[in-house]
Amino acid sequence: MRTHDADVIIAGAGMAGSTLALALASGGLKPLLVDPQPFEAQLAPTFDGRSSAIAYSSFRQWRAIGAGEALEPHAQRIEQILVTDGRTPGAAARGASPAFLRFDSSEIADRSDGEPLGYLIENRQIRAALSQAVTDKAIPVIAPMAAKGLEVDAAGARITLADGRVLSAPLAVSAEGRGSVLRKAAGIGDIGWGYGQSGVVATVKMQRPHEGVAHEYFLPSGPFAILPLTDNRASLVWTESTARAEALRGARPEAFHAHLMRRFGEFLGDVEIVGPIFVYPLSLLLAERMVAPRLALIGDAAHGVHPIAGQGLNLGLKDAAALAEVLVEAMRGGEDIGSDVVLERYARWRRFDTVTNALAFDGFVRLFSNDNPILRLARGIGLAAVNRIAPARRFFMHEAGGAVGDLPRLLRGQAI
């Protein structure tokens, strides 16, 4: 019988991969992480401008696997979300229009145990907290080291590393992101397309308190989001055509600030840009399958989506919770955790949710990132209708919080 290096080898020690490693370890399995970046870089206070909207169910998972306490000081509660549609910038500064939608955490407090609509956390803080938890729990990490190849047989998966070493385990997991080497090595195809858009990302400090309110303003060029962070800062995600986004990145600071204030309005007072400005191309990628023999995909390796609803990372965290639960239960039942039967349980659990969300986000992009008068009328009617129907508002809030459907135990805050 072959001696394996781990129960599960995870390629990719980012946010989804590290969450999976911690979840597996909490259930008694032995994961091993491989990542092309130095692992110490995850602990460094580096800044790439990006922040993530974290569903309260995802934050419950982090609490359950030992990373929640470190993240609490950096997590800004989102108490309200205000959505406005219009042709011109600055609608966030005006009063409510018929095409206006307000979500308020107080409406679902009785069913969410007082949770907010979600949390806004800088990605650098998430990476640091998860990496520290991985270190504290002595989960082995091989980094900097890229996975270069995958071979499988009845006994397990063998991953070839960039330095020629070969590691084996009953199961390999790709958490490598959209360019997944293991996905390609397993022959899993993908479908997707670009949107001709890029997200301009910046962090700002505001004069007036944001009070935990997130603003999403739909312009013809794409959404402009003001997302509250701790210390009265906000993360801006400003969607423009790729050409215009690059022009904004190269603009003089005073010109960028002038363009920003036209969209931001004056309702939060003076706005100071903190740190550099980043531009990220926006596209959709959906793997044709979430599993192959001895391989499972999670996170962006399985589904890279448009950030219009802020749910990309949450989908990956839900993958991690579901896969960990399936594998731990299989291990306790004496099953081969890398068998097709076990992996199909994971794929069946996540397939519908993944595809429907990806297509829904794609539909939102096409509905809201244009100035077609018929579509503008339809979305205005839709926003106004949902705003007037309390059960519809509450459903969307629970959906955004990740509390709808067949949830893995970790997303309910329970141990596996």
PDB file of C-alpha atoms in Angstrom, residues 10-14 33-42 141-148 159 161-163 173-177 179-182:
ATOM      1  CA  ILE A  10      -4.522  21.622  -1.945  1.00  0.00           C
ATOM      2  CA  ALA A  11      -2.896  23.606  -4.753  1.00  0.00           C
ATOM      3  CA  GLY A  12      -3.398  27.247  -3.831  1.00  0.00           C
ATOM      4  CA  ALA A  13      -3.025  28.715  -0.339  1.00  0.00           C
ATOM      5  CA  GLY A  14      -5.170  31.778  -0.932  1.00  0.00           C
ATOM      6  CA  LEU A  33      -0.975  23.273   0.984  1.00  0.00           C
ATOM      7  CA  VAL A  34       1.156  24.102  -2.066  1.00  0.00           C
ATOM      8  CA  ASP A  35       1.410  27.660  -3.366  1.00  0.00           C
ATOM      9  CA  PRO A  36       3.656  29.449  -5.889  1.00  0.00           C
ATOM     10  CA  GLN A  37       3.957  32.544  -3.671  1.00  0.00           C
ATOM     11  CA  PRO A  38       6.083  32.730  -0.504  1.00  0.00           C
ATOM     12  CA  PHE A  39       3.740  31.867   2.349  1.00  0.00           C
ATOM     13  CA  GLU A  40       5.238  34.625   4.495  1.00  0.00           C
ATOM     14  CA  ALA A  41       3.847  37.110   1.960  1.00  0.00           C
ATOM     15  CA  GLN A  42       0.333  36.140   3.069  1.00  0.00           C
ATOM     16  CA  VAL A 141       2.745  24.375   3.501  1.00  0.00           C
ATOM     17  CA  ILE A 142       5.176  24.009   0.601  1.00  0.00           C
ATOM     18  CA  ALA A 143       5.877  27.479  -0.788  1.00  0.00           C
ATOM     19  CA  PRO A 144       7.008  29.129  -2.921  1.00  0.00           C
ATOM     20  CA  MET A 145       6.346  26.155  -5.145  1.00  0.00           C
ATOM     21  CA  ALA A 146       3.988  25.733  -8.099  1.00  0.00           C
ATOM     22  CA  ALA A 147       2.103  22.590  -9.056  1.00  0.00           C
ATOM     23  CA  LYS A 148       3.092  21.628 -12.598  1.00  0.00           C
ATOM     24  CA  ILE A 159       1.146  16.128  -8.119  1.00  0.00           C
ATOM     25  CA  LEU A 161       5.981  20.260  -8.354  1.00  0.00           C
ATOM     26  CA  ALA A 162       8.106  22.807 -10.184  1.00  0.00           C
ATOM     27  CA  ASP A 163      11.289  21.424  -8.598  1.00  0.00           C
ATOM     28  CA  VAL A 173      -7.870  19.996  -4.832  1.00  0.00           C
ATOM     29  CA  SER A 174      -7.327  22.958  -7.121  1.00  0.00           C
ATOM     30  CA  ALA A 175      -7.784  26.317  -5.403  1.00  0.00           C
ATOM     31  CA  GLU A 176      -5.364  27.943  -7.864  1.00  0.00           C
ATOM     32  CA  GLY A 177      -7.700  30.515  -9.347  1.00  0.00           C
ATOM     33  CA  GLY A 179      -5.583  29.827 -14.495  1.00  0.00           C
ATOM     34  CA  SER A 180      -5.697  26.484 -12.660  1.00  0.00           C
ATOM     35  CA  VAL A 181      -2.890  24.166 -13.775  1.00  0.00           C
ATOM     36  CA  LEU A 182      -4.526  21.084 -12.253  1.00  0.00           C
TER      37      LEU A 182
END
